[in-house]
CSV table of C-alpha atoms and ligand atoms in Angstrom, one decimal:
chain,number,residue,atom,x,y,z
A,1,UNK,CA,-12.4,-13.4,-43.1
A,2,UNK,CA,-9.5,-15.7,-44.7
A,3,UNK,CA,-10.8,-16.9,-48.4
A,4,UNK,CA,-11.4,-20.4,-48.5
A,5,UNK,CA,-8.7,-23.0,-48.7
A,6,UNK,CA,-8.9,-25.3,-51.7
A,7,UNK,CA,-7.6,-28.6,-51.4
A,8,UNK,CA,-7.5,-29.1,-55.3
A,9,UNK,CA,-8.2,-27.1,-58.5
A,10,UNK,CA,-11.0,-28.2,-60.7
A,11,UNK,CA,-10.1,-29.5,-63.9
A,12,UNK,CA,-12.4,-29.2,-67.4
A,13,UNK,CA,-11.1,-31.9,-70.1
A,14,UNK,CA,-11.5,-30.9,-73.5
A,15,UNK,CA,-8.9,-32.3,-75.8
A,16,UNK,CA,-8.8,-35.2,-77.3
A,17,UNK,CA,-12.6,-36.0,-77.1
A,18,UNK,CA,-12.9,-35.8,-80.9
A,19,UNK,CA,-10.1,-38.6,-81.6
A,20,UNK,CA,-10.9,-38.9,-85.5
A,21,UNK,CA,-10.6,-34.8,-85.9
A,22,UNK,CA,-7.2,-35.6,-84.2
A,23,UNK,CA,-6.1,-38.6,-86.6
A,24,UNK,CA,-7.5,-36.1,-89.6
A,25,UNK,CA,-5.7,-33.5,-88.8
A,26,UNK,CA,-2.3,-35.8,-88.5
A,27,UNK,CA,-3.0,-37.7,-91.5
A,28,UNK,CA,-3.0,-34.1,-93.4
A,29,UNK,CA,0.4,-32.8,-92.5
A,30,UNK,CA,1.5,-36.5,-93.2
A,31,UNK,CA,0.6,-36.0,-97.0
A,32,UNK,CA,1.0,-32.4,-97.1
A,33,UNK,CA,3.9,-31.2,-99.1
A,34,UNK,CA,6.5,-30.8,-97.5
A,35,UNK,CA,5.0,-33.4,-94.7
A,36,UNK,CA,4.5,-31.4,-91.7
A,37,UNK,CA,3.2,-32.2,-88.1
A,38,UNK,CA,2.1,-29.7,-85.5
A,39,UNK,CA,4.4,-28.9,-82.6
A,40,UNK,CA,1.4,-29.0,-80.3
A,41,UNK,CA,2.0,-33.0,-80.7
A,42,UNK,CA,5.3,-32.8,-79.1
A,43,UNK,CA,3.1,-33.1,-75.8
A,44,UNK,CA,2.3,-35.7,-74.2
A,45,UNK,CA,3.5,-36.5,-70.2
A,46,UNK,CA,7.0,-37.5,-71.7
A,47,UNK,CA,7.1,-34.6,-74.0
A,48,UNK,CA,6.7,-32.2,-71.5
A,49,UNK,CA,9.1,-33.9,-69.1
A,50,UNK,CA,11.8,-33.5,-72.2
A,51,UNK,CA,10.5,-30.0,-72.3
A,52,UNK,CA,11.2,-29.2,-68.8
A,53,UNK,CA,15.0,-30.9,-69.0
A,54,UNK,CA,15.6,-28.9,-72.4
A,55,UNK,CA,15.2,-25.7,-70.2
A,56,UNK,CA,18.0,-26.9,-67.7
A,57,UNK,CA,20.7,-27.3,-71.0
A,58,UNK,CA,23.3,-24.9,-71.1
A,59,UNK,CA,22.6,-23.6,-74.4
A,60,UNK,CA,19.2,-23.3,-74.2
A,61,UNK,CA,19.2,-19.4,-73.2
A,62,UNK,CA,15.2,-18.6,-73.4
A,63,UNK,CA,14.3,-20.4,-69.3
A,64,UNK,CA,16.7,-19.0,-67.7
A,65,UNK,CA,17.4,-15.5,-69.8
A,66,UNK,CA,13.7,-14.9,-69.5
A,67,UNK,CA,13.6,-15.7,-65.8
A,68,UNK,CA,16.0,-13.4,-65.0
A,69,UNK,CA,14.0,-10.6,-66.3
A,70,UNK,CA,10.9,-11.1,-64.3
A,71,UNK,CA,13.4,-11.5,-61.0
A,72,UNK,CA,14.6,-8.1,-62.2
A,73,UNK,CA,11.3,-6.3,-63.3
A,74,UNK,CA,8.6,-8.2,-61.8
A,75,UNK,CA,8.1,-5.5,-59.0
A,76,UNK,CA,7.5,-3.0,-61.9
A,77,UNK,CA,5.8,-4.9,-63.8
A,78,UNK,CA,2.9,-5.9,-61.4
A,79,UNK,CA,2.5,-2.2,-60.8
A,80,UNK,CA,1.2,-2.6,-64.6
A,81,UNK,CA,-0.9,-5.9,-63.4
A,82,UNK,CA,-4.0,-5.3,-61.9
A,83,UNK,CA,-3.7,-7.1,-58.6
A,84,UNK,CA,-6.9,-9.6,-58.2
A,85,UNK,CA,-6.6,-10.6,-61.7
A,86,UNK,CA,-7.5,-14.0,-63.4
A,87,UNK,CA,-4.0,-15.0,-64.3
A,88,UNK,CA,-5.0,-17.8,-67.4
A,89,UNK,CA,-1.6,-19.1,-68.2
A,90,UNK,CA,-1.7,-20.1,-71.9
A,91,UNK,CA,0.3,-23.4,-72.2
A,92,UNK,CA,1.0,-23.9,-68.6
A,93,UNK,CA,3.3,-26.7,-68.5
A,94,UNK,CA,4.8,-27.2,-65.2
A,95,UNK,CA,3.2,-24.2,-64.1
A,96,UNK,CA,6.7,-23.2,-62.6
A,97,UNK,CA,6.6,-19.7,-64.2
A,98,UNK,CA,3.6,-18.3,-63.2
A,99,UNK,CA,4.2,-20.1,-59.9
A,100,UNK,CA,7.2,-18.1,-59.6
A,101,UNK,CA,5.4,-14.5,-60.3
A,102,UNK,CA,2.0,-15.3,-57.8
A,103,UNK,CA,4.1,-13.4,-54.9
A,104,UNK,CA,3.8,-10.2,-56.8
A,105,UNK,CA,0.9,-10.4,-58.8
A,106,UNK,CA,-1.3,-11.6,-56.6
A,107,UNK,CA,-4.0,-13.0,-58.6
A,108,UNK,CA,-7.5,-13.9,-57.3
A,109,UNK,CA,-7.7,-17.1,-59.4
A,110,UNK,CA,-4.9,-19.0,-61.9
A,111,UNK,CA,-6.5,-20.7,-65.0
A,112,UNK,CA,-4.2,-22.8,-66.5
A,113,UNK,CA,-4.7,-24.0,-70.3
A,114,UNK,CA,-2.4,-26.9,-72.0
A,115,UNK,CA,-2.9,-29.6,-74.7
A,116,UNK,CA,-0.9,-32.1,-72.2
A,117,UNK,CA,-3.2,-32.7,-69.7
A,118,UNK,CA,-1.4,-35.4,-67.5
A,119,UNK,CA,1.6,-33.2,-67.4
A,120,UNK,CA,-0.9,-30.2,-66.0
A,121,UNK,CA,-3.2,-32.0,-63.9
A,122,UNK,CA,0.5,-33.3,-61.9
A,123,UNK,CA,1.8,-29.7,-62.0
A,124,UNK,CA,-1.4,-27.9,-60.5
A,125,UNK,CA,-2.0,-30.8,-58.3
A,126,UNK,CA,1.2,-29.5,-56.4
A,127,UNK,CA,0.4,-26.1,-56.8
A,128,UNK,CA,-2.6,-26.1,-55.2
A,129,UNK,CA,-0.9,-27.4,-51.9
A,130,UNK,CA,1.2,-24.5,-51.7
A,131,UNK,CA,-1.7,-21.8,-52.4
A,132,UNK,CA,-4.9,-23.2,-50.9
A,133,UNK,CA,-6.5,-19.8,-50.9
A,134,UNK,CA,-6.4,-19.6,-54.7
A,135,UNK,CA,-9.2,-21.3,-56.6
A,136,UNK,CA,-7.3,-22.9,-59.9
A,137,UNK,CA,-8.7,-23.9,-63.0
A,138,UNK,CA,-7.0,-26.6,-65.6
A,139,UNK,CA,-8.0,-26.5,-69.2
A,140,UNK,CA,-7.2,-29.5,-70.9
A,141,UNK,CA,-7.5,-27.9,-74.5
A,142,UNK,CA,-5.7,-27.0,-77.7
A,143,UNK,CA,-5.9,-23.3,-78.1
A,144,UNK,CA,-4.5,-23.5,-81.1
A,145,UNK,CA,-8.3,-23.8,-82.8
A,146,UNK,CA,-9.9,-21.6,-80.2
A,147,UNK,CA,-9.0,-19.6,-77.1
A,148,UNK,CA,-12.6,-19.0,-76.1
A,149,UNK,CA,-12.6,-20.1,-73.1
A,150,UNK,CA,-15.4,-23.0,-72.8
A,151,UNK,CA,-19.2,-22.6,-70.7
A,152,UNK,CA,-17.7,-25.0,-68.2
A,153,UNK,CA,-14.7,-22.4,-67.6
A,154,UNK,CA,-17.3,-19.3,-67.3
A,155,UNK,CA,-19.5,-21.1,-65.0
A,156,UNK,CA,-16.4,-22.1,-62.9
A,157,UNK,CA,-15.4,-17.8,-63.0
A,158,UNK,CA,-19.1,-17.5,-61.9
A,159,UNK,CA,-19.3,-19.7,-59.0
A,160,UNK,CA,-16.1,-17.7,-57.7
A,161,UNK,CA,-17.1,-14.4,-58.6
A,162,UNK,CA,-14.9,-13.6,-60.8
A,163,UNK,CA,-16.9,-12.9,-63.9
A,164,UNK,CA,-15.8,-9.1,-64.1
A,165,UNK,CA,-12.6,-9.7,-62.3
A,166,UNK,CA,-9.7,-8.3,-64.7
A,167,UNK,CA,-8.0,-11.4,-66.4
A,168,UNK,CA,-4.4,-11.9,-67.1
A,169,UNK,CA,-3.6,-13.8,-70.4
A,170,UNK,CA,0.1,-14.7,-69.4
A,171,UNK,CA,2.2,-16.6,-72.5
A,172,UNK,CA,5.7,-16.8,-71.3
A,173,UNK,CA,8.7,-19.1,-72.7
A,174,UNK,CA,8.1,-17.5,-76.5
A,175,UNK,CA,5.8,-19.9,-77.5
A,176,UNK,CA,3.9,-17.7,-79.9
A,177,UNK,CA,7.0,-18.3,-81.7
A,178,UNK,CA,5.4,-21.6,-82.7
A,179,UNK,CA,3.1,-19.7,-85.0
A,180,UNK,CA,3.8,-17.5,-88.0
A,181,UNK,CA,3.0,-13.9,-87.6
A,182,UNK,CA,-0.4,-14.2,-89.4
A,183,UNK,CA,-1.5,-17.1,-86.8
A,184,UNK,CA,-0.2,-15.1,-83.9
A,185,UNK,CA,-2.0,-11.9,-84.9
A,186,UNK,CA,-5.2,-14.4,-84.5
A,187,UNK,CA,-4.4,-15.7,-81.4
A,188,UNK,CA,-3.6,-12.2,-79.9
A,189,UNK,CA,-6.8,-11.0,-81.5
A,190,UNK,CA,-8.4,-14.0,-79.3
A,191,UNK,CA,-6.8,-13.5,-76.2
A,192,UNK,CA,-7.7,-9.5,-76.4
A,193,UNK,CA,-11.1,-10.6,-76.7
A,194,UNK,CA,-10.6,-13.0,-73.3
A,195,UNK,CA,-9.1,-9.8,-72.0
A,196,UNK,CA,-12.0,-7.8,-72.8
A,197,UNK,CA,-15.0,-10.3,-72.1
A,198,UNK,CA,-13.3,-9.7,-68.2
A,199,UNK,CA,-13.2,-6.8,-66.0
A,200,UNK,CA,-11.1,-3.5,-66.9
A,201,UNK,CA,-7.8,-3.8,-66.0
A,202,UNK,CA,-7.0,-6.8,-68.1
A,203,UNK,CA,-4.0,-7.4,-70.4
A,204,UNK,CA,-1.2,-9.7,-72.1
A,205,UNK,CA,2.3,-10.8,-70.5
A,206,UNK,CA,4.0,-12.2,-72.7
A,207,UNK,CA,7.5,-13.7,-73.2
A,208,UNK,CA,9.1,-13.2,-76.6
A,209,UNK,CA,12.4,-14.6,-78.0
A,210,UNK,CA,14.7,-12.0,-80.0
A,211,UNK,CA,16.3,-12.2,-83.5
A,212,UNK,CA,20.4,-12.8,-82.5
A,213,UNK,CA,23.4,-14.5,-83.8
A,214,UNK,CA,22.5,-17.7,-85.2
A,215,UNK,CA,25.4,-19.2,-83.2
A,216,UNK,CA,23.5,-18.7,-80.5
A,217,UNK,CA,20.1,-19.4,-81.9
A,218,UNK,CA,21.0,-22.8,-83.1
A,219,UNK,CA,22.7,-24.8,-80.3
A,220,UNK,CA,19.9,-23.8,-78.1
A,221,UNK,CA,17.8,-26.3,-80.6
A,222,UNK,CA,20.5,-28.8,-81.0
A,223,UNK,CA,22.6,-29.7,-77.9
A,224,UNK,CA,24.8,-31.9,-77.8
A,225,UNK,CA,23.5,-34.2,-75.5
A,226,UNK,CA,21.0,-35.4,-77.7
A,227,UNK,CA,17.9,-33.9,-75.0
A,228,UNK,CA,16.1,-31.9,-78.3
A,229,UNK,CA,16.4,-35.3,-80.4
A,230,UNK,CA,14.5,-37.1,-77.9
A,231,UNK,CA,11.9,-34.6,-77.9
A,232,UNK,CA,11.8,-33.9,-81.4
A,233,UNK,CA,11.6,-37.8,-82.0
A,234,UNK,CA,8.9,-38.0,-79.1
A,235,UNK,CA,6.2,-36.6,-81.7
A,236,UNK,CA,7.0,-39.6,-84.6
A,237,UNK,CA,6.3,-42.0,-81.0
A,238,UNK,CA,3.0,-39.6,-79.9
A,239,UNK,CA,1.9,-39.8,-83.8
A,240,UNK,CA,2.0,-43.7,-83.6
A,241,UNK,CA,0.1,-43.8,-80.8
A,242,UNK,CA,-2.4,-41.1,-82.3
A,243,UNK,CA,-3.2,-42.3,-85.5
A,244,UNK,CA,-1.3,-45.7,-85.8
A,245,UNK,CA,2.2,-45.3,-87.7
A,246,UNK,CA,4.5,-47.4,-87.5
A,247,UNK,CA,7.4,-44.6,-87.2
A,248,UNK,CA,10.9,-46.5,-86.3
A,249,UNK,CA,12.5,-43.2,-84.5
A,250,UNK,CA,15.9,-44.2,-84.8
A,251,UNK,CA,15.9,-44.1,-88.9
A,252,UNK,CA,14.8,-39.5,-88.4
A,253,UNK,CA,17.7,-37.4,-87.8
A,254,UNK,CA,17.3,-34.4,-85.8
A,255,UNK,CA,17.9,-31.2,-88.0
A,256,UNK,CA,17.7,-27.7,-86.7
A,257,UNK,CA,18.5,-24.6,-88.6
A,258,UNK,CA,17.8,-20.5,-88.4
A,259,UNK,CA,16.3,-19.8,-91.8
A,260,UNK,CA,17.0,-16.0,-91.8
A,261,UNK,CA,14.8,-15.0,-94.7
A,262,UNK,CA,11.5,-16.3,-92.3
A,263,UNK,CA,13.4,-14.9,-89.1
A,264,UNK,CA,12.6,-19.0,-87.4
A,265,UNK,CA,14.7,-21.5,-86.2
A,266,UNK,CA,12.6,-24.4,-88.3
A,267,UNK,CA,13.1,-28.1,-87.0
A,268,UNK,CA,12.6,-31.1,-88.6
A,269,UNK,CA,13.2,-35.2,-89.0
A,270,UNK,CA,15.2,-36.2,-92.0
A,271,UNK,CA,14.9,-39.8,-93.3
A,272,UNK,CA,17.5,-42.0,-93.0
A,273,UNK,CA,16.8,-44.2,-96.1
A,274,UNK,CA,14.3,-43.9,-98.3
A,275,UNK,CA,11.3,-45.7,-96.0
A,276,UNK,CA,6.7,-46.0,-96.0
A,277,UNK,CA,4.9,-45.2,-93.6
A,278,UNK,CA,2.0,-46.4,-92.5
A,279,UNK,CA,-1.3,-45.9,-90.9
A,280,UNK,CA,-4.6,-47.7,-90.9
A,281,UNK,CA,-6.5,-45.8,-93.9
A,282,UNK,CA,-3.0,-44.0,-95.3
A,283,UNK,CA,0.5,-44.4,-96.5
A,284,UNK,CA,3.3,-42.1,-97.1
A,285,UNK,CA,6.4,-43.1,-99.0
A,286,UNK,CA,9.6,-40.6,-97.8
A,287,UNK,CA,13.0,-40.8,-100.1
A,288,UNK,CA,16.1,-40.9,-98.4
A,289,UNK,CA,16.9,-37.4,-96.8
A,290,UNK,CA,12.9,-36.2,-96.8
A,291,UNK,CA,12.1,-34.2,-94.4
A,292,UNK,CA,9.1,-33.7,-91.9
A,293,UNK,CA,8.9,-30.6,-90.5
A,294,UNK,CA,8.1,-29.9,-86.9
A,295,UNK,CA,8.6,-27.0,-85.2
A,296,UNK,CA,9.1,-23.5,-86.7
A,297,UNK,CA,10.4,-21.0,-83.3
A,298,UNK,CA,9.7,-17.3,-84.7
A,299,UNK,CA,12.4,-14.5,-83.4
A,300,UNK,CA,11.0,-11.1,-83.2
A,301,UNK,CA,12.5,-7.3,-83.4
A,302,UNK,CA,10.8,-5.7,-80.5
A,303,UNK,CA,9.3,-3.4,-82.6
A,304,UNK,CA,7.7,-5.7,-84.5
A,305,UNK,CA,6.1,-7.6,-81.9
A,306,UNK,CA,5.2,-4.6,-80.0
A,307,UNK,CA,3.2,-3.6,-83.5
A,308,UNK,CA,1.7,-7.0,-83.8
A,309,UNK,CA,0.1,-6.6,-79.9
A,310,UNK,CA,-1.2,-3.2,-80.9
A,311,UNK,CA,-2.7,-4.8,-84.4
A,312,UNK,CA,-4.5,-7.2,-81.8
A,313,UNK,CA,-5.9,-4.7,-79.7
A,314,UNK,CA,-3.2,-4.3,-77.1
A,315,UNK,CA,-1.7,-1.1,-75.9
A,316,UNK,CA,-0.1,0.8,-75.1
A,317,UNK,CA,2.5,-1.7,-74.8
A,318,UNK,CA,5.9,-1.7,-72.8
A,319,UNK,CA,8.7,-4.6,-72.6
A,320,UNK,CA,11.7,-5.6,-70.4
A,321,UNK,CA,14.5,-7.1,-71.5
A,322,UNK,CA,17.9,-8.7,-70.7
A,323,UNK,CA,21.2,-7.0,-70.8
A,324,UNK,CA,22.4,-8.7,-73.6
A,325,UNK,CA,18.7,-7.6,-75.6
A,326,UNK,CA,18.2,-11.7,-76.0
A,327,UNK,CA,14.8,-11.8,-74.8
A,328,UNK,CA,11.8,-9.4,-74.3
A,329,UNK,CA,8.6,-9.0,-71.9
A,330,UNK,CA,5.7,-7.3,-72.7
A,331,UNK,CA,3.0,-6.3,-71.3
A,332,UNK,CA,-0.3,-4.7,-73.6
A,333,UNK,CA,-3.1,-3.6,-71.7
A,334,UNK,CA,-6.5,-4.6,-73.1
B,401,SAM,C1,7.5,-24.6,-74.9
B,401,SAM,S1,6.4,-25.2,-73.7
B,401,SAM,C2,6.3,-23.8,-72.5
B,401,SAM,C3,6.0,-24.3,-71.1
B,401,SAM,C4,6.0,-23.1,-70.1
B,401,SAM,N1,4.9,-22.2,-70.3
B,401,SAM,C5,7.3,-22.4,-70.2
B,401,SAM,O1,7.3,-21.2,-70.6
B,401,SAM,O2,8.3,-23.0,-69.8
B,401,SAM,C6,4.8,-25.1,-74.5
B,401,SAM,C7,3.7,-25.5,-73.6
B,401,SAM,O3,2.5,-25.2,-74.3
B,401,SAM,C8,1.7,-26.4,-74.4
B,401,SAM,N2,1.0,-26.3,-75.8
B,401,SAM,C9,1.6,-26.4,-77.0
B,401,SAM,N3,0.7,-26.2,-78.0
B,401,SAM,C10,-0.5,-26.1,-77.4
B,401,SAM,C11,-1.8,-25.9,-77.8
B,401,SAM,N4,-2.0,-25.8,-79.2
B,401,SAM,N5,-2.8,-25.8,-77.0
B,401,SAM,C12,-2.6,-25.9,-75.6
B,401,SAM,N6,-1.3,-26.1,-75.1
B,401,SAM,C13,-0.3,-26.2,-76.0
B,401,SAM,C14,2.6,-27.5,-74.3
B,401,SAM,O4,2.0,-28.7,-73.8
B,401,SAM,C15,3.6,-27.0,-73.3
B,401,SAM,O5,3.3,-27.2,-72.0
């Protein structure tokens, strides 16, 4: 018997239903010291529009380098995938990668997870149309706080059976990079525990950019066209409509640097002229060349990161990489 076709996936809404906890949590990194604002609020439909045309820039190596190594490997490295898997595809985006990889893994069901739920509800929407047979599941949520996955999800594996199916956390594009070591050890800890609440046969794939020249590291967060401004800029534009700042973009410059001693490329907005912002309730006053920091993009030795995946639970743990040693795949078994 064929499985059944599904015209379209189901989609739980979490996000964003606890506004003021939002506006808190902005309003925080606004008077923090240095100021500081998540990169998680780079993402809204636009954001993740300037994502997607970031990964088409020349210098921006991680896309395509990464790509390249799951044409090359992915035969091998489903042999390590447990066929039938949940694949729950941690900060989904356009859903092209894991798109890409269904072929040879197979999976029995694709739970996508991201904080920009327009963006993903667009992206799965097309998805679905080209695999009817495989129930999907968006998760409009910040994982950033928790990656349990929510009743409403495990009711959803339920209905389909696939409560002690194995599940397939897959984080590509080196977005853990977004958090320190210390926060990524948590969320690996949390997605081991996803891993393990499944059936056996469950693991990690996860994409992880390399420590290299900084001559390389750098243009690929400042090209010359001016795409990372935009989407660096996008989150003063996302934070006014958030919590109600009156952010003038065109007075933060775009500043992008590899701080070696922390192994990140750390991005920020610099003010040009010394300038108050505002926000119903708060006010920050920024001198002239203050910064606000908004991204930090860890690079990891291989070894490292293959230690911090075993710290979490994972192992043992293999990677793949590219012939220039730019970018790594790994894959820990739960
Ligand atoms: C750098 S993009 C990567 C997109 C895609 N996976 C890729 O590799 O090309 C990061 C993605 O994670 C999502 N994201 C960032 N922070 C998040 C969070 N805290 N919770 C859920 N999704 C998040 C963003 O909306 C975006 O789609």
């Amino acid at each position: 018997m064929p499985p059944p076709p599904h015209a379209a996936p189901q989609f739980i809404q979490l996000h964003q239903t606890d506004a003021a906890a939002v506006r808190a949590e902005l309003a925080a990194g606004l008077l923090a010291q240095p100021a500081q604002v998540a990169p998680k609020f780079f993402y809204d439909a636009l954001g993740s529009r300037l994502f997607d045309a970031i990964t088409e820039l020349t210098e921006y190596y991680p896309t395509r380098t990464e790509a390249a190594i799951f044409a090359q490997h992915g035969a091998v490295m489903a042999q390590s995938v447990s066929a039938g898997s949940v694949l729950v595809d941690l900060g989904a985006g356009s859903c092209a990668k894991a798109a890409g990889l269904f072929p040879v893994l197979r999976p029995a069901a694709y739970v996508a997870v991201d904080i920009s739920v327009r963006y993903l509800r667009e992206s799965m929407g097309e998805l679905q149309q080209r695999h009817r047979a495989v129930p999907m599941l968006g998760l409009g949520m910040d994982f950033s706080s928790t990656l349990a996955l929510p009743v409403s999800a495990s009711d959803w594996l339920e209905r389909h059976d696939l409560m002690v199916a194995p599940r397939c956390v897959f984080y590509p594009g080196s977005s853990i990079g977004n958090f320190s070591p210390a926060q990524a050890q948590t969320l690996l800890r949390q997605a081991h525990a996803l891993c393990a609440a499944g059936g056996p046969g469950g693991g990690i794939l996860i994409g992880v950019d390399r420590v290299k020249d900084k001559a390389i590291l750098e243009p690929a967060y400042d090209d010359p066209l001016g795409v990372t401004v935009a989407f660096n800029r996008n989150l003063l534009l996302r934070t006014n409509a958030l919590l109600g700042t009156d952010f003038a973009p065109a007075r933060w410059r775009h500043v992008a640097f590899f701080n070696e001693a922390d192994s990140r490329i750390e991005m920020h907005l610099q003010a040009e002229g010394a300038q108050t912002v505002r926000w119903p309730g708060g006010a920050r006053a920024f001198a002239d060349g203050e910064r606000l920091h908004t991204e930090n993009s860890y690079k990891w030795q291989p070894s490292d990161f293959d230690a911090l995946l075993r710290a979490a639970g994972f192992g043992p743990v293999t990677h793949w990489t590219d012939a220039r040693g730019w970018f790594s795949v790994f894959w820990g078994p739960a």
